[in-house]
PDB file of C-alpha atoms in Angstrom:
ATOM      1  CA  UNK A 169       7.645  -3.029   4.373  1.00 96.00           C
ATOM      2  CA  UNK A 170       8.290  -0.160   6.799  1.00 96.00           C
ATOM      3  CA  UNK A 171       4.669  -0.004   7.944  1.00 96.00           C
ATOM      4  CA  UNK A 172       4.569  -3.777   8.423  1.00 97.00           C
ATOM      5  CA  UNK A 173       7.879  -3.797  10.321  1.00 97.00           C
ATOM      6  CA  UNK A 174       6.706  -1.031  12.657  1.00 97.00           C
ATOM      7  CA  UNK A 175       3.474  -2.863  13.389  1.00 96.00           C
ATOM      8  CA  UNK A 176       5.235  -6.183  14.046  1.00 96.00           C
ATOM      9  CA  UNK A 177       7.869  -4.684  16.337  1.00 95.00           C
ATOM     10  CA  UNK A 178       5.919  -1.823  17.878  1.00 95.00           C
ATOM     11  CA  UNK A 179       8.855   0.413  17.019  1.00 96.00           C
ATOM     12  CA  UNK A 180       9.686   3.534  15.029  1.00 97.00           C
ATOM     13  CA  UNK A 181      11.425   4.123  11.695  1.00 97.00           C
ATOM     14  CA  UNK A 182      13.995   6.803  10.893  1.00 97.00           C
ATOM     15  CA  UNK A 183      14.511   8.003   7.336  1.00 96.00           C
ATOM     16  CA  UNK A 184      17.893   9.244   6.143  1.00 95.00           C
ATOM     17  CA  UNK A 185      19.784  10.267   3.053  1.00 91.00           C
ATOM     18  CA  UNK A 186      22.103   7.264   2.622  1.00 87.00           C
ATOM     19  CA  UNK A 187      25.491   8.967   2.826  1.00 86.00           C
ATOM     20  CA  UNK A 188      27.642   8.750   5.992  1.00 89.00           C
ATOM     21  CA  UNK A 189      24.646   8.334   8.319  1.00 94.00           C
ATOM     22  CA  UNK A 190      25.508   6.102  11.329  1.00 94.00           C
ATOM     23  CA  UNK A 191      22.827   3.450  10.842  1.00 96.00           C
ATOM     24  CA  UNK A 192      24.245   1.505  13.778  1.00 97.00           C
ATOM     25  CA  UNK A 193      23.109   4.206  16.217  1.00 97.00           C
ATOM     26  CA  UNK A 194      19.585   4.174  14.760  1.00 97.00           C
ATOM     27  CA  UNK A 195      19.470   0.386  14.919  1.00 97.00           C
ATOM     28  CA  UNK A 196      20.805   0.307  18.488  1.00 97.00           C
ATOM     29  CA  UNK A 197      17.949   2.606  19.488  1.00 97.00           C
ATOM     30  CA  UNK A 198      15.504  -0.058  18.331  1.00 97.00           C
ATOM     31  CA  UNK A 199      14.489   1.848  15.207  1.00 98.00           C
ATOM     32  CA  UNK A 200      14.471   0.831  11.550  1.00 98.00           C
ATOM     33  CA  UNK A 201      16.890   2.876   9.406  1.00 97.00           C
ATOM     34  CA  UNK A 202      15.271   3.663   6.043  1.00 97.00           C
ATOM     35  CA  UNK A 203      17.395   5.114   3.256  1.00 96.00           C
ATOM     36  CA  UNK A 204      15.626   7.647   1.025  1.00 94.00           C
ATOM     37  CA  UNK A 205      16.983   8.230  -2.476  1.00 91.00           C
ATOM     38  CA  UNK A 206      14.304  10.433  -3.961  1.00 87.00           C
ATOM     39  CA  UNK A 207      11.325   9.472  -6.083  1.00 85.00           C
ATOM     40  CA  UNK A 208      12.958   8.020  -9.172  1.00 79.00           C
ATOM     41  CA  UNK A 209      12.579   9.184 -12.758  1.00 79.00           C
ATOM     42  CA  UNK A 210       8.954   8.017 -12.978  1.00 77.00           C
ATOM     43  CA  UNK A 211       7.718  10.614 -10.476  1.00 79.00           C
ATOM     44  CA  UNK A 212       6.323  13.867 -11.796  1.00 82.00           C
ATOM     45  CA  UNK A 213       7.595  16.716  -9.645  1.00 83.00           C
ATOM     46  CA  UNK A 214       5.081  19.491  -9.115  1.00 80.00           C
ATOM     47  CA  UNK A 215       5.068  20.593  -5.487  1.00 77.00           C
ATOM     48  CA  UNK A 216       8.796  19.950  -5.191  1.00 77.00           C
ATOM     49  CA  UNK A 217       9.415  22.701  -7.725  1.00 78.00           C
ATOM     50  CA  UNK A 218       7.599  25.144  -5.454  1.00 80.00           C
ATOM     51  CA  UNK A 219      10.369  24.666  -2.881  1.00 78.00           C
ATOM     52  CA  UNK A 220      13.426  24.394  -5.115  1.00 81.00           C
ATOM     53  CA  UNK A 221      14.462  25.894  -8.424  1.00 79.00           C
ATOM     54  CA  UNK A 222      13.861  23.532 -11.329  1.00 78.00           C
ATOM     55  CA  UNK A 223      17.601  23.364 -12.095  1.00 80.00           C
ATOM     56  CA  UNK A 224      18.298  21.839  -8.656  1.00 83.00           C
ATOM     57  CA  UNK A 225      18.994  18.114  -8.893  1.00 84.00           C
ATOM     58  CA  UNK A 226      16.216  15.556  -8.815  1.00 84.00           C
ATOM     59  CA  UNK A 227      16.983  14.111  -5.357  1.00 86.00           C
ATOM     60  CA  UNK A 228      15.835  16.962  -3.061  1.00 87.00           C
ATOM     61  CA  UNK A 229      12.946  18.026  -5.312  1.00 88.00           C
ATOM     62  CA  UNK A 230      11.536  14.511  -5.548  1.00 89.00           C
ATOM     63  CA  UNK A 231      12.061  13.941  -1.815  1.00 91.00           C
ATOM     64  CA  UNK A 232       9.896  16.995  -1.133  1.00 90.00           C
ATOM     65  CA  UNK A 233       7.323  15.569  -3.552  1.00 90.00           C
ATOM     66  CA  UNK A 234       7.331  12.236  -1.712  1.00 92.00           C
ATOM     67  CA  UNK A 235       6.905  13.947   1.634  1.00 92.00           C
ATOM     68  CA  UNK A 236       4.069  16.248   0.591  1.00 91.00           C
ATOM     69  CA  UNK A 237       2.305  13.345  -1.139  1.00 90.00           C
ATOM     70  CA  UNK A 238       2.264  11.437   2.168  1.00 92.00           C
ATOM     71  CA  UNK A 239       4.461   8.619   0.851  1.00 92.00           C
ATOM     72  CA  UNK A 240       6.928   9.045   3.722  1.00 94.00           C
ATOM     73  CA  UNK A 241       4.292   9.276   6.438  1.00 94.00           C
ATOM     74  CA  UNK A 242       5.467   5.941   7.874  1.00 95.00           C
ATOM     75  CA  UNK A 243       8.721   7.593   8.949  1.00 96.00           C
ATOM     76  CA  UNK A 244       8.956   9.095  12.426  1.00 96.00           C
ATOM     77  CA  UNK A 245      11.842  11.365  11.513  1.00 96.00           C
ATOM     78  CA  UNK A 246      14.486  12.240   8.935  1.00 96.00           C
ATOM     79  CA  UNK A 247      18.241  12.677   9.088  1.00 96.00           C
ATOM     80  CA  UNK A 248      19.924  14.869   6.502  1.00 94.00           C
ATOM     81  CA  UNK A 249      23.711  14.476   6.265  1.00 92.00           C
ATOM     82  CA  UNK A 250      25.909  17.278   4.959  1.00 89.00           C
ATOM     83  CA  UNK A 251      25.974  16.070   1.372  1.00 86.00           C
ATOM     84  CA  UNK A 252      25.579  19.530  -0.150  1.00 86.00           C
ATOM     85  CA  UNK A 253      24.112  22.967   0.528  1.00 86.00           C
ATOM     86  CA  UNK A 254      20.781  21.957  -1.004  1.00 86.00           C
ATOM     87  CA  UNK A 255      20.346  19.102   1.460  1.00 87.00           C
ATOM     88  CA  UNK A 256      21.210  21.519   4.280  1.00 87.00           C
ATOM     89  CA  UNK A 257      18.348  23.707   3.077  1.00 87.00           C
ATOM     90  CA  UNK A 258      16.096  20.668   2.726  1.00 89.00           C
ATOM     91  CA  UNK A 259      16.557  19.818   6.403  1.00 90.00           C
ATOM     92  CA  UNK A 260      15.269  23.270   7.333  1.00 90.00           C
ATOM     93  CA  UNK A 261      12.337  22.977   4.945  1.00 90.00           C
ATOM     94  CA  UNK A 262      11.478  19.571   6.378  1.00 92.00           C
ATOM     95  CA  UNK A 263      11.186  21.070   9.860  1.00 93.00           C
ATOM     96  CA  UNK A 264       8.702  23.616   8.521  1.00 92.00           C
ATOM     97  CA  UNK A 265       6.720  21.132   6.432  1.00 93.00           C
ATOM     98  CA  UNK A 266       6.570  18.432   9.122  1.00 93.00           C
ATOM     99  CA  UNK A 267       6.828  20.133  12.527  1.00 93.00           C
ATOM    100  CA  UNK A 268       5.507  17.032  14.311  1.00 92.00           C
ATOM    101  CA  UNK A 269       8.422  14.824  13.222  1.00 94.00           C
ATOM    102  CA  UNK A 270      12.006  14.613  14.323  1.00 95.00           C
ATOM    103  CA  UNK A 271      14.447  16.256  11.894  1.00 96.00           C
ATOM    104  CA  UNK A 272      18.192  16.601  12.256  1.00 95.00           C
ATOM    105  CA  UNK A 273      20.960  17.878  10.024  1.00 93.00           C
ATOM    106  CA  UNK A 274      24.154  15.877  10.510  1.00 92.00           C
ATOM    107  CA  UNK A 275      27.297  17.914  10.060  1.00 90.00           C
ATOM    108  CA  UNK A 276      30.681  16.296   9.544  1.00 89.00           C
ATOM    109  CA  UNK A 277      34.190  17.537  10.275  1.00 89.00           C
ATOM    110  CA  UNK A 278      36.740  18.238   7.565  1.00 85.00           C
ATOM    111  CA  UNK A 279      39.302  16.189   9.477  1.00 86.00           C
ATOM    112  CA  UNK A 280      38.710  13.050  11.540  1.00 85.00           C
ATOM    113  CA  UNK A 281      41.596  13.683  13.949  1.00 85.00           C
ATOM    114  CA  UNK A 282      42.032  16.118  16.815  1.00 86.00           C
ATOM    115  CA  UNK A 283      39.228  18.690  17.095  1.00 91.00           C
ATOM    116  CA  UNK A 284      37.384  17.114  14.165  1.00 91.00           C
ATOM    117  CA  UNK A 285      37.168  13.801  15.996  1.00 91.00           C
ATOM    118  CA  UNK A 286      35.881  15.511  19.143  1.00 92.00           C
ATOM    119  CA  UNK A 287      33.298  17.441  17.114  1.00 93.00           C
ATOM    120  CA  UNK A 288      32.009  14.275  15.453  1.00 92.00           C
ATOM    121  CA  UNK A 289      31.890  12.439  18.783  1.00 92.00           C
ATOM    122  CA  UNK A 290      29.704  15.236  20.161  1.00 93.00           C
ATOM    123  CA  UNK A 291      27.440  15.038  17.096  1.00 93.00           C
ATOM    124  CA  UNK A 292      26.975  11.298  17.585  1.00 94.00           C
ATOM    125  CA  UNK A 293      26.307  11.697  21.291  1.00 95.00           C
ATOM    126  CA  UNK A 294      23.615  14.295  20.595  1.00 95.00           C
ATOM    127  CA  UNK A 295      22.058  12.061  17.962  1.00 95.00           C
ATOM    128  CA  UNK A 296      22.144   9.097  20.335  1.00 96.00           C
ATOM    129  CA  UNK A 297      20.426  11.147  23.026  1.00 96.00           C
ATOM    130  CA  UNK A 298      17.702  12.290  20.632  1.00 96.00           C
ATOM    131  CA  UNK A 299      17.036   8.793  19.313  1.00 97.00           C
ATOM    132  CA  UNK A 300      16.827   7.405  22.841  1.00 96.00           C
ATOM    133  CA  UNK A 301      14.212  10.023  23.680  1.00 95.00           C
ATOM    134  CA  UNK A 302      12.257   9.249  20.535  1.00 95.00           C
ATOM    135  CA  UNK A 303      12.337   5.452  20.798  1.00 96.00           C
ATOM    136  CA  UNK A 304      12.304   5.043  24.555  1.00 95.00           C
ATOM    137  CA  UNK A 305      15.207   2.583  24.278  1.00 96.00           C
ATOM    138  CA  UNK A 306      18.597   3.304  25.835  1.00 96.00           C
ATOM    139  CA  UNK A 307      21.544   2.907  23.485  1.00 95.00           C
ATOM    140  CA  UNK A 308      23.779   0.914  25.790  1.00 96.00           C
ATOM    141  CA  UNK A 309      27.330  -0.084  24.801  1.00 96.00           C
ATOM    142  CA  UNK A 310      26.088  -3.660  24.463  1.00 97.00           C
ATOM    143  CA  UNK A 311      23.289  -2.684  22.069  1.00 97.00           C
ATOM    144  CA  UNK A 312      25.587  -0.448  20.058  1.00 97.00           C
ATOM    145  CA  UNK A 313      28.295  -3.104  19.785  1.00 97.00           C
ATOM    146  CA  UNK A 314      25.697  -5.642  18.666  1.00 97.00           C
ATOM    147  CA  UNK A 315      24.470  -3.268  15.945  1.00 98.00           C
ATOM    148  CA  UNK A 316      28.043  -2.657  14.797  1.00 98.00           C
ATOM    149  CA  UNK A 317      28.582  -6.421  14.513  1.00 98.00           C
ATOM    150  CA  UNK A 318      25.421  -6.837  12.416  1.00 98.00           C
ATOM    151  CA  UNK A 319      26.311  -4.028  10.037  1.00 98.00           C
ATOM    152  CA  UNK A 320      29.871  -5.271   9.690  1.00 98.00           C
ATOM    153  CA  UNK A 321      28.463  -8.673   8.697  1.00 98.00           C
ATOM    154  CA  UNK A 322      26.338  -6.896   6.116  1.00 98.00           C
ATOM    155  CA  UNK A 323      29.376  -5.055   4.756  1.00 97.00           C
ATOM    156  CA  UNK A 324      31.295  -8.313   4.483  1.00 98.00           C
ATOM    157  CA  UNK A 325      28.449  -9.858   2.483  1.00 98.00           C
ATOM    158  CA  UNK A 326      28.431  -6.813   0.186  1.00 97.00           C
ATOM    159  CA  UNK A 327      32.206  -7.101  -0.241  1.00 97.00           C
ATOM    160  CA  UNK A 328      31.802 -10.758  -1.235  1.00 97.00           C
ATOM    161  CA  UNK A 329      29.144  -9.748  -3.747  1.00 97.00           C
ATOM    162  CA  UNK A 330      31.458  -7.196  -5.358  1.00 96.00           C
ATOM    163  CA  UNK A 331      34.352  -9.671  -5.331  1.00 96.00           C
ATOM    164  CA  UNK A 332      32.213 -12.211  -7.174  1.00 95.00           C
ATOM    165  CA  UNK A 333      31.147  -9.555  -9.648  1.00 92.00           C
ATOM    166  CA  UNK A 334      34.785  -8.595 -10.273  1.00 90.00           C
ATOM    167  CA  UNK A 335      35.915 -12.187 -10.751  1.00 90.00           C
ATOM    168  CA  UNK A 336      32.904 -13.486 -12.694  1.00 90.00           C
ATOM    169  CA  UNK A 337      30.851 -10.497 -13.837  1.00 89.00           C
ATOM    170  CA  UNK A 338      28.387 -12.611 -15.795  1.00 90.00           C
ATOM    171  CA  UNK A 339      27.093 -14.082 -12.538  1.00 92.00           C
ATOM    172  CA  UNK A 340      26.046 -10.711 -11.053  1.00 93.00           C
ATOM    173  CA  UNK A 341      24.208  -8.578 -13.614  1.00 92.00           C
ATOM    174  CA  UNK A 342      24.090  -4.859 -12.902  1.00 91.00           C
ATOM    175  CA  UNK A 343      20.292  -4.867 -12.748  1.00 93.00           C
ATOM    176  CA  UNK A 344      20.303  -7.473  -9.961  1.00 95.00           C
ATOM    177  CA  UNK A 345      23.173  -5.829  -8.092  1.00 96.00           C
ATOM    178  CA  UNK A 346      21.295  -2.532  -8.104  1.00 94.00           C
ATOM    179  CA  UNK A 347      18.133  -4.103  -6.695  1.00 96.00           C
ATOM    180  CA  UNK A 348      20.104  -5.828  -3.956  1.00 97.00           C
ATOM    181  CA  UNK A 349      21.750  -2.560  -2.927  1.00 96.00           C
ATOM    182  CA  UNK A 350      18.474  -0.634  -2.954  1.00 95.00           C
ATOM    183  CA  UNK A 351      16.823  -3.328  -0.821  1.00 96.00           C
ATOM    184  CA  UNK A 352      19.445  -2.622   1.822  1.00 96.00           C
ATOM    185  CA  UNK A 353      18.045   0.883   2.238  1.00 95.00           C
ATOM    186  CA  UNK A 354      14.761  -0.507   3.523  1.00 96.00           C
ATOM    187  CA  UNK A 355      15.173  -4.017   4.929  1.00 97.00           C
ATOM    188  CA  UNK A 356      16.243  -4.602   8.496  1.00 97.00           C
ATOM    189  CA  UNK A 357      19.961  -5.363   8.388  1.00 97.00           C
ATOM    190  CA  UNK A 358      19.742  -9.059   9.311  1.00 97.00           C
ATOM    191  CA  UNK A 359      17.109  -9.638   6.625  1.00 97.00           C
ATOM    192  CA  UNK A 360      19.242  -7.871   4.046  1.00 98.00           C
ATOM    193  CA  UNK A 361      22.334  -9.873   4.994  1.00 98.00           C
ATOM    194  CA  UNK A 362      20.340 -13.101   4.653  1.00 98.00           C
ATOM    195  CA  UNK A 363      19.139 -11.953   1.227  1.00 98.00           C
ATOM    196  CA  UNK A 364      22.708 -11.220   0.126  1.00 98.00           C
ATOM    197  CA  UNK A 365      23.936 -14.622   1.338  1.00 98.00           C
ATOM    198  CA  UNK A 366      21.092 -16.406  -0.433  1.00 98.00           C
ATOM    199  CA  UNK A 367      21.825 -14.516  -3.646  1.00 97.00           C
ATOM    200  CA  UNK A 368      25.540 -15.298  -3.418  1.00 97.00           C
ATOM    201  CA  UNK A 369      24.828 -19.004  -2.987  1.00 96.00           C
ATOM    202  CA  UNK A 370      22.474 -18.993  -5.969  1.00 96.00           C
ATOM    203  CA  UNK A 371      24.721 -16.842  -8.171  1.00 95.00           C
ATOM    204  CA  UNK A 372      27.781 -19.048  -7.656  1.00 94.00           C
ATOM    205  CA  UNK A 373      25.991 -22.100  -9.102  1.00 92.00           C
ATOM    206  CA  UNK A 374      23.726 -20.377 -11.631  1.00 89.00           C
ATOM    207  CA  UNK A 375      24.060 -21.575 -15.215  1.00 86.00           C
ATOM    208  CA  UNK A 376      24.561 -18.247 -16.931  1.00 86.00           C
ATOM    209  CA  UNK A 377      26.376 -17.591 -20.212  1.00 85.00           C
ATOM    210  CA  UNK A 378      29.893 -16.280 -19.694  1.00 83.00           C
ATOM    211  CA  UNK A 379      30.613 -12.819 -21.052  1.00 75.00           C
ATOM    212  CA  UNK A 380      33.934 -11.091 -21.280  1.00 71.00           C
ATOM    213  CA  UNK A 381      32.639  -7.754 -19.954  1.00 67.00           C
ATOM    214  CA  UNK A 382      35.761  -6.004 -21.170  1.00 76.00           C
ATOM    215  CA  UNK A 383      36.769  -3.154 -18.905  1.00 76.00           C
ATOM    216  CA  UNK A 384      36.833   0.265 -20.562  1.00 84.00           C
ATOM    217  CA  UNK A 385      38.693   3.293 -19.256  1.00 88.00           C
ATOM    218  CA  UNK A 386      37.754   6.724 -20.602  1.00 90.00           C
ATOM    219  CA  UNK A 387      40.495   9.298 -20.215  1.00 90.00           C
ATOM    220  CA  UNK A 388      40.687  12.877 -21.378  1.00 86.00           C
ATOM    221  CA  UNK A 389      42.300  16.208 -20.731  1.00 72.00           C
TER     222      UNK A 389
END
């Protein structure tokens, strides 16, 4: 999908670990945001273990495996948010492994007020500048506001999906919910929103057996 989208639009794609990354800024720069969540449990990790200890979690090791296997070659860069120390290290490794691609580690403040807010604003401004240079498209206030609107529409559709699942869980099986969420990591936001709306319309009228899906709370000391 990413290769086809790039060819159709003559644009670039930016990979990212899907936690706290401002997709709106990527989108406003005319690029396709692509969420990377590792290689899944079906991937055998060989080269990834040469970069990380085997007890490190699957996500960074399999991401290295994907990169070295050429499966992420369609991406023009990668953003690594400050999820953990391992991902911080991965951003540095990525710069060494792929020196011809854009790589950035996104740091976040501990507090979103006062100095923390100013720090994060500066981080976003630097990212915006870099993406403009990479894509050749200026991130104007109009483009950024438009991207924010599109992603807010997507969030509203996701909220409706979770509301339907809470009210009538038999209509939204976990397996289908998972696939819908994963699709959002790759599809352009308007396509994903359309997919969510189409699924919601179909799910609300689907003739599926009702299940109680009793809620279970596990508590311990």
